[in-house]
PDB file of C-alpha atoms in Angstrom:
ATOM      1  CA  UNK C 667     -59.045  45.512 -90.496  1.00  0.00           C
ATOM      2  CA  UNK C 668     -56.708  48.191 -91.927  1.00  0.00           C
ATOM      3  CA  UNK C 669     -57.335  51.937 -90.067  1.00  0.00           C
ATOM      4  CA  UNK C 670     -58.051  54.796 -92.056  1.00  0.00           C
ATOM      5  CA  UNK C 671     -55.299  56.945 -90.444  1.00  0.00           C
ATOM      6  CA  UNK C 672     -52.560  53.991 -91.303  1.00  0.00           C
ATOM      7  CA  UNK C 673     -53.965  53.604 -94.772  1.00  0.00           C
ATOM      8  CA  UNK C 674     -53.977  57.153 -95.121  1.00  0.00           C
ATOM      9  CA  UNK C 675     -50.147  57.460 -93.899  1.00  0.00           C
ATOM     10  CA  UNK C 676     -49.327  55.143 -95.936  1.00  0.00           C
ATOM     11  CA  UNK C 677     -50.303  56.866 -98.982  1.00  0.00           C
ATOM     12  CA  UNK C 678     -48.684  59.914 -97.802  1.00  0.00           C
ATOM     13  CA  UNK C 679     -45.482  58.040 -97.115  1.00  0.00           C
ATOM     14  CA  UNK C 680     -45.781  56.887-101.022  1.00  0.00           C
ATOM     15  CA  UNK C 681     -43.202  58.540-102.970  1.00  0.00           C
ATOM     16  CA  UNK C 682     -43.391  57.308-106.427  1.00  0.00           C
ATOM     17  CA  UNK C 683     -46.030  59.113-108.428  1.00  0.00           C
ATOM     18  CA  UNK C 684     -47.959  56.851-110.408  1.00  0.00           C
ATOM     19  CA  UNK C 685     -47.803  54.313-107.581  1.00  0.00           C
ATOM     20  CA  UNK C 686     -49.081  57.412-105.247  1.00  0.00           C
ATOM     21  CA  UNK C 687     -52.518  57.334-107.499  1.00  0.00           C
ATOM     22  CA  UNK C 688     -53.025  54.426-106.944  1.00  0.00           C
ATOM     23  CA  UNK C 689     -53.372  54.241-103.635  1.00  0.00           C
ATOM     24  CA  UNK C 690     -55.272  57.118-103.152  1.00  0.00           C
ATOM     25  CA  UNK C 691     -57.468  56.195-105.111  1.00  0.00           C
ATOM     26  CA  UNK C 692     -57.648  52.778-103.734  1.00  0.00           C
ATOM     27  CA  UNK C 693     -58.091  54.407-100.303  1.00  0.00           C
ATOM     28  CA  UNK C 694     -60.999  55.918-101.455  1.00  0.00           C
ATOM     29  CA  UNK C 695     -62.284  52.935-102.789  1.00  0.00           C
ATOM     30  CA  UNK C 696     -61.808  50.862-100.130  1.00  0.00           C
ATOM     31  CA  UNK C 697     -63.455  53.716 -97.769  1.00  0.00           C
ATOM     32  CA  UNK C 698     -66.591  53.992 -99.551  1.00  0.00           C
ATOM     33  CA  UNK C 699     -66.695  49.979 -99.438  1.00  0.00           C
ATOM     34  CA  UNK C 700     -66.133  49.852 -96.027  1.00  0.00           C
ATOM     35  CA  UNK C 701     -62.998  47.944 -95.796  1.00  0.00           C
ATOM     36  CA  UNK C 702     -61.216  50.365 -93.620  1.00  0.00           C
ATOM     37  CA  UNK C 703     -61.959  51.275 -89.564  1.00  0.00           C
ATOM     38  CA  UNK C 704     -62.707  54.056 -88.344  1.00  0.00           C
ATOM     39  CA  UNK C 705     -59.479  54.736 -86.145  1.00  0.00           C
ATOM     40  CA  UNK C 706     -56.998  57.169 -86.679  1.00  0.00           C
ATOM     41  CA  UNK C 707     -54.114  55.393 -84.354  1.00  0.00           C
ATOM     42  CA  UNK C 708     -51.136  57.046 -86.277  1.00  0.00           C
ATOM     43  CA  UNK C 709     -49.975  59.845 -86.446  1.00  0.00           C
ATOM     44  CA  UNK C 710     -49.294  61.892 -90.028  1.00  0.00           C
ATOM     45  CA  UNK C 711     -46.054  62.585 -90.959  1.00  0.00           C
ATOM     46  CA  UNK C 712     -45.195  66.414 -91.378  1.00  0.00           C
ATOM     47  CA  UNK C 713     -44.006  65.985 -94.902  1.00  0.00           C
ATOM     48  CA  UNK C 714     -45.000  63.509 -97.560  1.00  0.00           C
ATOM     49  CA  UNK C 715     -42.634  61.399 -99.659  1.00  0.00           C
ATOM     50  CA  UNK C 716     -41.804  63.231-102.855  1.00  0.00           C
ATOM     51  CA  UNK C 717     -40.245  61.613-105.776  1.00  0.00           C
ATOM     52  CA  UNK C 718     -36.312  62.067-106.621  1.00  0.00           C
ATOM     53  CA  UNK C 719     -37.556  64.205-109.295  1.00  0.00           C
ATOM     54  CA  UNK C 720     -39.155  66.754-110.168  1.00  0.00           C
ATOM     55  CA  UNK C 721     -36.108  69.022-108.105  1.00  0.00           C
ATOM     56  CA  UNK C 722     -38.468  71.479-106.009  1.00  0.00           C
ATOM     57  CA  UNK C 723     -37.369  75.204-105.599  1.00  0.00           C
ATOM     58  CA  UNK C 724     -38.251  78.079-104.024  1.00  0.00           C
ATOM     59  CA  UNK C 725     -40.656  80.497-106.114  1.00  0.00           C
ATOM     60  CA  UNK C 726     -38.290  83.153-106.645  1.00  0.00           C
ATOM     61  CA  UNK C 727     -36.195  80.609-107.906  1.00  0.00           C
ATOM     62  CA  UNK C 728     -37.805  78.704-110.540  1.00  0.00           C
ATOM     63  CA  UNK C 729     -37.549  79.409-114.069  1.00  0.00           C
ATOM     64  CA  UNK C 730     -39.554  81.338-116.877  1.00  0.00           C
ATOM     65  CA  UNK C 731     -41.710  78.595-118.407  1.00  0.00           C
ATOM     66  CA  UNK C 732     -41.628  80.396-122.000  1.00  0.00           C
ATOM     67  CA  UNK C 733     -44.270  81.705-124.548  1.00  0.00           C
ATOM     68  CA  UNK C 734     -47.219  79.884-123.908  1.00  0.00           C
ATOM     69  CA  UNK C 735     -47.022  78.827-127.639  1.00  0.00           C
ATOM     70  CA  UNK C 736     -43.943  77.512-128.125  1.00  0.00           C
ATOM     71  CA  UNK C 737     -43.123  73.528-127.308  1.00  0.00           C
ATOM     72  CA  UNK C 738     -40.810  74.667-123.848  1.00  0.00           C
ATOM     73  CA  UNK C 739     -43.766  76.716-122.569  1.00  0.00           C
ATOM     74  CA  UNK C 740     -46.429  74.294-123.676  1.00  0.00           C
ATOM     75  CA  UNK C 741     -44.494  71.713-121.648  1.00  0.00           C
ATOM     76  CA  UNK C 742     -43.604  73.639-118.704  1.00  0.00           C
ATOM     77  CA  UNK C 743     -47.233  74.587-118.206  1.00  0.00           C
ATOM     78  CA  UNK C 744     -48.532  71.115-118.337  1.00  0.00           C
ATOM     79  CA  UNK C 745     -45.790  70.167-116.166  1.00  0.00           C
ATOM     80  CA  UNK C 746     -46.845  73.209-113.260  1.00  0.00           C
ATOM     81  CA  UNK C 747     -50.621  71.757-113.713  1.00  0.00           C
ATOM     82  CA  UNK C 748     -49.464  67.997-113.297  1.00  0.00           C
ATOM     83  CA  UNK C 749     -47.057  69.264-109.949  1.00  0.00           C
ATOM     84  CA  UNK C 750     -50.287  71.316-108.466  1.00  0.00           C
ATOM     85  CA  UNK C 751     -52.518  67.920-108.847  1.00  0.00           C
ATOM     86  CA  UNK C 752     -50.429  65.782-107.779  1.00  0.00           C
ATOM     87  CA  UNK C 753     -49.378  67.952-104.092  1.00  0.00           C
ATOM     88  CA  UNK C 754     -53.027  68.391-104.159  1.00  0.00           C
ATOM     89  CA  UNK C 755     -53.585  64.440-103.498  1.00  0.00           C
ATOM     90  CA  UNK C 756     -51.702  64.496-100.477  1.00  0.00           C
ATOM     91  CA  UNK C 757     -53.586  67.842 -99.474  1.00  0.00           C
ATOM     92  CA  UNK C 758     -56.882  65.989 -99.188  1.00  0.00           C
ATOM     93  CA  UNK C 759     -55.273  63.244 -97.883  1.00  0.00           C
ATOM     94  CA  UNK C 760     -53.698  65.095 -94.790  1.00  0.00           C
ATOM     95  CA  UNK C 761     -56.975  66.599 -94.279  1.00  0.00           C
ATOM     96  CA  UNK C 762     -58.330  63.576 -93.673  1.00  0.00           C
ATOM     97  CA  UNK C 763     -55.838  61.939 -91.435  1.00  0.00           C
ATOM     98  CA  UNK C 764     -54.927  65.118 -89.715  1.00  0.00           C
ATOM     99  CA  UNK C 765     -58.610  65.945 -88.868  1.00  0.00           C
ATOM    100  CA  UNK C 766     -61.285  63.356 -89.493  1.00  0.00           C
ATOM    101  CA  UNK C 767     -61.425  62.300 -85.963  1.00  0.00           C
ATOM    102  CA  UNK C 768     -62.423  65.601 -84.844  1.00  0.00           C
ATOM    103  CA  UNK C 769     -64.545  66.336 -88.194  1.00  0.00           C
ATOM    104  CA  UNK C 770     -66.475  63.329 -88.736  1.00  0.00           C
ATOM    105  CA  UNK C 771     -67.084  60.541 -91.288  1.00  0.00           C
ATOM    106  CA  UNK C 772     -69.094  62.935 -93.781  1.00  0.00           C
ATOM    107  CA  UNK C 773     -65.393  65.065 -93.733  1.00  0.00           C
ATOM    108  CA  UNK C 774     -63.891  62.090 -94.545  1.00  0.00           C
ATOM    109  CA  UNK C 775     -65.950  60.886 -97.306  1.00  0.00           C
ATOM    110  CA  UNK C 776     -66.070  64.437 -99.322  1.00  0.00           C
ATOM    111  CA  UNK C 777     -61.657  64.969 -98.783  1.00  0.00           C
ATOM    112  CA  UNK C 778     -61.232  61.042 -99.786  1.00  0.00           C
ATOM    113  CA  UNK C 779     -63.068  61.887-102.808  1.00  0.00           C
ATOM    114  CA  UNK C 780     -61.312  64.550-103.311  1.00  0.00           C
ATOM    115  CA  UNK C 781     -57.913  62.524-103.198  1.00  0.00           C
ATOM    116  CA  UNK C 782     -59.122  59.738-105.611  1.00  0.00           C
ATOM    117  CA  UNK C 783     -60.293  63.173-108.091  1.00  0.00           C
ATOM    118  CA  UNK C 784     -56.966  64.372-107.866  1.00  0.00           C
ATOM    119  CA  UNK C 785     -54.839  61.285-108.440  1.00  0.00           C
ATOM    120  CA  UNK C 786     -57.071  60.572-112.066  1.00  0.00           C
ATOM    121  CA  UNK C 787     -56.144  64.435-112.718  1.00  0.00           C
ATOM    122  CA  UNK C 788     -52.364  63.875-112.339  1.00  0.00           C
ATOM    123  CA  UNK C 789     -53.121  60.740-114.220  1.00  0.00           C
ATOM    124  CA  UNK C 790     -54.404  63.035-117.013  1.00  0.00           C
ATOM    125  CA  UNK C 791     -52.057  65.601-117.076  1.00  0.00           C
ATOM    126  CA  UNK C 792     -49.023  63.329-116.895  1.00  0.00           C
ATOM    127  CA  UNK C 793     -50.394  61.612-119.936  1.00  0.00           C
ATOM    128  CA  UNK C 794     -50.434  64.998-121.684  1.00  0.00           C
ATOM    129  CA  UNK C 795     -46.834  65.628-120.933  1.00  0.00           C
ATOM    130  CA  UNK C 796     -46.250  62.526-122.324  1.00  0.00           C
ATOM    131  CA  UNK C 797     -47.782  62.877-125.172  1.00  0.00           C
ATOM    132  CA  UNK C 798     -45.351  65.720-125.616  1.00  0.00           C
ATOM    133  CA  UNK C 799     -42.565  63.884-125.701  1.00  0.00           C
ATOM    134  CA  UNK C 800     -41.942  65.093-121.715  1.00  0.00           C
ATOM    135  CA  UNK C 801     -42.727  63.759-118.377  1.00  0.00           C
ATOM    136  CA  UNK C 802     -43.539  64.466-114.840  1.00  0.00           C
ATOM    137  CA  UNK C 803     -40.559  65.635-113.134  1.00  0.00           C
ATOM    138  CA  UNK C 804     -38.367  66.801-116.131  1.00  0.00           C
ATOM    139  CA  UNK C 805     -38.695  70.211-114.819  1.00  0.00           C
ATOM    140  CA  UNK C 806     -38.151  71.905-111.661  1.00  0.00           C
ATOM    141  CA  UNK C 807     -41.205  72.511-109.580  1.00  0.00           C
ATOM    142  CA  UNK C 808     -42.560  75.082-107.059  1.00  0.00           C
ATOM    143  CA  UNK C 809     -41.388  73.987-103.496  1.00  0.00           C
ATOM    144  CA  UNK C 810     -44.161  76.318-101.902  1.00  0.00           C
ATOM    145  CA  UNK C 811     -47.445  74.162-102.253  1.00  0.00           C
ATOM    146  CA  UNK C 812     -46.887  72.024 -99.185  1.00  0.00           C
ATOM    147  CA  UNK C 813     -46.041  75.188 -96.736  1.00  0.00           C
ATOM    148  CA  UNK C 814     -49.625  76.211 -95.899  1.00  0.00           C
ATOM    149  CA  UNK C 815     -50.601  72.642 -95.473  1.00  0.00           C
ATOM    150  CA  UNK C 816     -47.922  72.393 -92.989  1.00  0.00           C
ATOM    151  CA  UNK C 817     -48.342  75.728 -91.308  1.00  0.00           C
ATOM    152  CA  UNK C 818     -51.671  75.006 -90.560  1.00  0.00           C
ATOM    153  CA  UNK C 819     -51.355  71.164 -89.258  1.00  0.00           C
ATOM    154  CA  UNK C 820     -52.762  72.357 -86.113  1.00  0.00           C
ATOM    155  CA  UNK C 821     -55.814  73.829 -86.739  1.00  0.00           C
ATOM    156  CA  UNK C 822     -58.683  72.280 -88.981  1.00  0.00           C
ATOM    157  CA  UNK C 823     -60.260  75.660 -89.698  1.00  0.00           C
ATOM    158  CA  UNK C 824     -57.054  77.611 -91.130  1.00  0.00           C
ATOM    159  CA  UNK C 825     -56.573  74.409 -92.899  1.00  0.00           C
ATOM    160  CA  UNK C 826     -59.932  74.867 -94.315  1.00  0.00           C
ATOM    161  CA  UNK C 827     -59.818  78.236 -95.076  1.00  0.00           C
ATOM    162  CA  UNK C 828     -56.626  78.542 -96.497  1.00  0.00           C
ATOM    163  CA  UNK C 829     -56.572  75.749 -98.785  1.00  0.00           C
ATOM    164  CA  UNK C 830     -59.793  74.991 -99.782  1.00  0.00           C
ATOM    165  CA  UNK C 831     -61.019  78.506-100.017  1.00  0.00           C
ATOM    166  CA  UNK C 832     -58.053  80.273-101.249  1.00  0.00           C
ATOM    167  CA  UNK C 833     -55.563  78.030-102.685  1.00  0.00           C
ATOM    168  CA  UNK C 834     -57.634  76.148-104.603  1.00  0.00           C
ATOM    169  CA  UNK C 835     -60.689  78.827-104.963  1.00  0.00           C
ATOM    170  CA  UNK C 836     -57.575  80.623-107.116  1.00  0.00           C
ATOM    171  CA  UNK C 837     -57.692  77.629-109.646  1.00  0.00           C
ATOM    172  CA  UNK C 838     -61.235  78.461-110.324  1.00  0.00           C
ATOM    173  CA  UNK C 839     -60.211  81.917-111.500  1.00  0.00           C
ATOM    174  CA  UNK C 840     -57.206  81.155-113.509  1.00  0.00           C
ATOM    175  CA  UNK C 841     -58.074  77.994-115.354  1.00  0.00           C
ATOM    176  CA  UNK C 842     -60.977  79.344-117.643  1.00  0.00           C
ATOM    177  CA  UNK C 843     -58.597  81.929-119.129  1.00  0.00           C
ATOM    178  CA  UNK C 844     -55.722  78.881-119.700  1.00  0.00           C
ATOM    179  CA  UNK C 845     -58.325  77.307-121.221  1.00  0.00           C
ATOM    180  CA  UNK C 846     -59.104  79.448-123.709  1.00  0.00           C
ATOM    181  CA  UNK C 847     -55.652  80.397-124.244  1.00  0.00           C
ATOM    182  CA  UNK C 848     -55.117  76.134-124.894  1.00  0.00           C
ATOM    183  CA  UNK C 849     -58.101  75.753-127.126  1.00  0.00           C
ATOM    184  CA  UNK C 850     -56.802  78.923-129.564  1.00  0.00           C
ATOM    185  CA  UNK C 851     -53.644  76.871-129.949  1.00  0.00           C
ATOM    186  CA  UNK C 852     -55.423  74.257-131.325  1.00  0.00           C
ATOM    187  CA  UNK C 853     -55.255  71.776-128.957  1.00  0.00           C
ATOM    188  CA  UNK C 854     -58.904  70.539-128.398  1.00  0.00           C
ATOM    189  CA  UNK C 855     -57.580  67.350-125.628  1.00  0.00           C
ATOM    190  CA  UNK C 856     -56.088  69.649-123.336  1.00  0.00           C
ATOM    191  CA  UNK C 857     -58.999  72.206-123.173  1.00  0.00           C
ATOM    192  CA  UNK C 858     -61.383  68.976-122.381  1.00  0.00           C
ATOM    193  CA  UNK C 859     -58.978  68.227-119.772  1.00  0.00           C
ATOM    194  CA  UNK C 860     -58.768  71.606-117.817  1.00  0.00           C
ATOM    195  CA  UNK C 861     -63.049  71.629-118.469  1.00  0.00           C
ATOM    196  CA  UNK C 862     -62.984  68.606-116.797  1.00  0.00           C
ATOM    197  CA  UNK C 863     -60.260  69.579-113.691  1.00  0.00           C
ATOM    198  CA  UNK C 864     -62.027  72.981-113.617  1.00  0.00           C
ATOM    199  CA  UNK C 865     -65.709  71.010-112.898  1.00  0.00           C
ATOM    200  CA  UNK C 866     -64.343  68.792-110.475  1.00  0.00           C
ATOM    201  CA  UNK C 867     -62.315  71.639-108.095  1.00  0.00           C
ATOM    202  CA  UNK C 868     -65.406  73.781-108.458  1.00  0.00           C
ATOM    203  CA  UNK C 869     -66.578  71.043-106.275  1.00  0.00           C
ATOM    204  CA  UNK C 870     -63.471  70.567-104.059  1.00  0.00           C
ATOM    205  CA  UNK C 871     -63.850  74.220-103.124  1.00  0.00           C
ATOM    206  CA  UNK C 872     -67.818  73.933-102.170  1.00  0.00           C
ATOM    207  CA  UNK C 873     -66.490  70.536-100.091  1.00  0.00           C
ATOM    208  CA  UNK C 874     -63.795  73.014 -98.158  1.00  0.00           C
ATOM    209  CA  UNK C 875     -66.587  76.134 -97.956  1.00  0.00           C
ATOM    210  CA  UNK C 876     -69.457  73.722 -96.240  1.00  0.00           C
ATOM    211  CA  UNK C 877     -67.275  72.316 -93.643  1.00  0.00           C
ATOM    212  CA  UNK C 878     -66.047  75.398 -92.591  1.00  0.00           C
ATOM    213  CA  UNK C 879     -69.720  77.189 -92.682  1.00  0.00           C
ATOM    214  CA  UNK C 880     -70.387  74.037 -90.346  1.00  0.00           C
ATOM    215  CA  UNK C 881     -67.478  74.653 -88.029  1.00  0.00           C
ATOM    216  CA  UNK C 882     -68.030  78.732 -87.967  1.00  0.00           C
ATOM    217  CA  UNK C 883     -71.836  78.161 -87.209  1.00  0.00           C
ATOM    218  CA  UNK C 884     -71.107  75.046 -84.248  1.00  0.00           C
ATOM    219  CA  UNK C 885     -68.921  77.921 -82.621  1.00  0.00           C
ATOM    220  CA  UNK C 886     -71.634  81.015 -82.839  1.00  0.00           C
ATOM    221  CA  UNK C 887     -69.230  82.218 -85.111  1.00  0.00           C
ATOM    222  CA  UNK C 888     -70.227  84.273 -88.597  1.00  0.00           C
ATOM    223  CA  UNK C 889     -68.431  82.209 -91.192  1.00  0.00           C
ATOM    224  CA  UNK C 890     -67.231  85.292 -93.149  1.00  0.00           C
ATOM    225  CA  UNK C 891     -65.662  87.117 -90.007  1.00  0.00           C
ATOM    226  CA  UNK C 892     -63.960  83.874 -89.152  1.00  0.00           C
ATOM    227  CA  UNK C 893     -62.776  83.527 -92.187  1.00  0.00           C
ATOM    228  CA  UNK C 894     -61.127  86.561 -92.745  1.00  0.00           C
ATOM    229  CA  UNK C 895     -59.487  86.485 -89.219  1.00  0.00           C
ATOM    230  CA  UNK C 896     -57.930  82.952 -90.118  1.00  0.00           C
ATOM    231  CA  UNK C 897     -56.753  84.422 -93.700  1.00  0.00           C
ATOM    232  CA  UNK C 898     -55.283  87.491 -92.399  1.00  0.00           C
ATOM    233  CA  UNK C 899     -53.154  85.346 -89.931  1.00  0.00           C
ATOM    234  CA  UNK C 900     -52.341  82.438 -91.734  1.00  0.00           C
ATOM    235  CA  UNK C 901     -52.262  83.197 -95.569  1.00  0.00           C
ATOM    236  CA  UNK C 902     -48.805  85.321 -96.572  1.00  0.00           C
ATOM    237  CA  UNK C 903     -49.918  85.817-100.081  1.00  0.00           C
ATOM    238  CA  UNK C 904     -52.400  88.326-101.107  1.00  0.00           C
ATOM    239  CA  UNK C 905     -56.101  88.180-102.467  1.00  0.00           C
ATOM    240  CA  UNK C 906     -55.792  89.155-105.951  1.00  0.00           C
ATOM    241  CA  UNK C 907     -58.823  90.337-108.585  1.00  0.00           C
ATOM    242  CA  UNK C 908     -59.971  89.212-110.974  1.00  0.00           C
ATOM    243  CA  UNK C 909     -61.855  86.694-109.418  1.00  0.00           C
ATOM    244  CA  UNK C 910     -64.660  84.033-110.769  1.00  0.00           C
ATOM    245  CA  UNK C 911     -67.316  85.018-108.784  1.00  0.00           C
ATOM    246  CA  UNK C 912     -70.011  82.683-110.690  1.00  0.00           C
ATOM    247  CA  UNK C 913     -67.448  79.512-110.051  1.00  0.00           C
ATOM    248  CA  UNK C 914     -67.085  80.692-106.323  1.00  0.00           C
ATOM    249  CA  UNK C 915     -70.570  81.437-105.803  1.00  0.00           C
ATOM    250  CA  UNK C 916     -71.254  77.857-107.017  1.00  0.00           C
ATOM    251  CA  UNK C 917     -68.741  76.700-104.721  1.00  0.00           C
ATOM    252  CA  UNK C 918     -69.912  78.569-101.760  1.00  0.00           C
ATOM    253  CA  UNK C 919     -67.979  81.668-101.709  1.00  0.00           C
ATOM    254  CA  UNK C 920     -70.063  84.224-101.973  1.00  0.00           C
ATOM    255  CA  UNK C 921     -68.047  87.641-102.451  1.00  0.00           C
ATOM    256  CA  UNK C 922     -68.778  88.783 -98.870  1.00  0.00           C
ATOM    257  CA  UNK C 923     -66.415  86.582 -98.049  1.00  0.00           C
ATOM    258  CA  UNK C 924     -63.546  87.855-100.052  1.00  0.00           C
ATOM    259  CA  UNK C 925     -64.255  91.177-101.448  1.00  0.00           C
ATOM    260  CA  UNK C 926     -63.228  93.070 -97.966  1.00  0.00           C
ATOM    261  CA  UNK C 927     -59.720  91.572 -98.278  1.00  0.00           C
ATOM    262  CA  UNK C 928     -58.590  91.450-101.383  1.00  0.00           C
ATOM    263  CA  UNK C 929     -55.866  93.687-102.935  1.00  0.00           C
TER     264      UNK C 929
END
């Protein structure tokens, strides 16, 4: 029988997109069926395989998508969505790999959901491009998304707290207001689409916020303090308002958690 880990690597060591949701998503299927051991043997690599294209650059380098109503900017936002969702499947993945033999099988079963959620998102939003006459990887992307996954390979709870609870806790402020701005354009598909991402990573978020909350409170540790300490030393970025404190609340992050830190 196949071992998680190696399955896992694997998928991680997939480069072409399309065939990258696939097997994530097969992963998680074969997880949940119980086709895969509970072994984590290998080792995962420090850097997934990315496609030839899109060309990644550094945020200070990539280029003005355009007015959000014109065809370029349509395009180039659909195209930053599809590039976030489709890092983010190799996020839960690594989470797993990296850290399910120290987290436990119920860690593993809520991140290998996660992975087979974000492969059908990418498989959503790279539909949309194409139905725009574009595709995934005919713009540059941001080269940034994999740093804090890599920064904290080390430790499960800055991995948790970083990622989880402020990477993608940030989607769950920004994406209501994109989708109103997509719905006033007209476009009716797309705003079902971001309802439907939006739903799902409310979800993602709670999965990061419990298993954290479960490692502050094995440790005699208040989750809130520990997360700030981890935040302050790992996270470059700042906290910024305005935040969706309903969304976060649902997901587990109460503003006690954030509300001391942010900017």
């Amino acid at each position: 029988m196949t071992s998680l880990a190696s399955a896992i690597r694997a998928a991680l060591l997939t480069a072409d997109p399309r065939a990258k949701c696939f097997a994530a998503r097969k992963l998680a299927r074969d997880w949940r069926l119980g086709r895969l051991e509970w072994q984590f043997d290998v080792t995962m690599p420090d850097q997934p395989a990315r496609p030839e294209r899109p060309e990644l650059l550094p945020p200070g380098q990539m280029p003005k998508r355009g007015k959000g109503g014109s065809e370029r900017g349509r395009i180039a936002l659909w195209h930053a969505l599809a590039h976030i969702e489709f890092v983010a499947i190799d996020l839960a993945l690594d989470i797993v790999g990296r850290f399910g033999a120290e987290m436990g099988r119920e860690f593993a079963d809520d991140f290998l959901a996660v992975a087979a959620d974000e492969a059908m998102h990418f498989a959503l939003l790279a539909r949309k491009l194409e139905s725009l006459g574009s595709h995934y990887g005919a713009l540059p992307a941001h080269a940034g998304l994999w740093e804090a996954a890599y920064e904290t390979r080390h430790d499960v709870a800055a991995r948790l707290a970083v990622v989880p609870m402020v990477l993608e806790a940030r989607g769950l402020d920004v994406t209501p207001a994109t989708i109103e701005r997509v719905r006033a354009q007209g476009d009716v598909g797309g705003g079902k689409i971001l309802a439907r991402i939006l739903d799902d990573e409310i979800r993602h978020v709670g999965y990061g916020a419990k298993h954290f909350v479960a490692w502050a409170e094995a440790r005699g540790e208040s989750p809130q303090k520990a997360w700030k300490k981890l935040v302050e030393r790992h996270f470059r970025g700042q906290l910024k308002p305005p935040f969706n404190d309903s969304a976060r609340l649902a997901a587990g992050l109460s503003r006690d958690y954030y509300a001391g830190i942010a900017s």
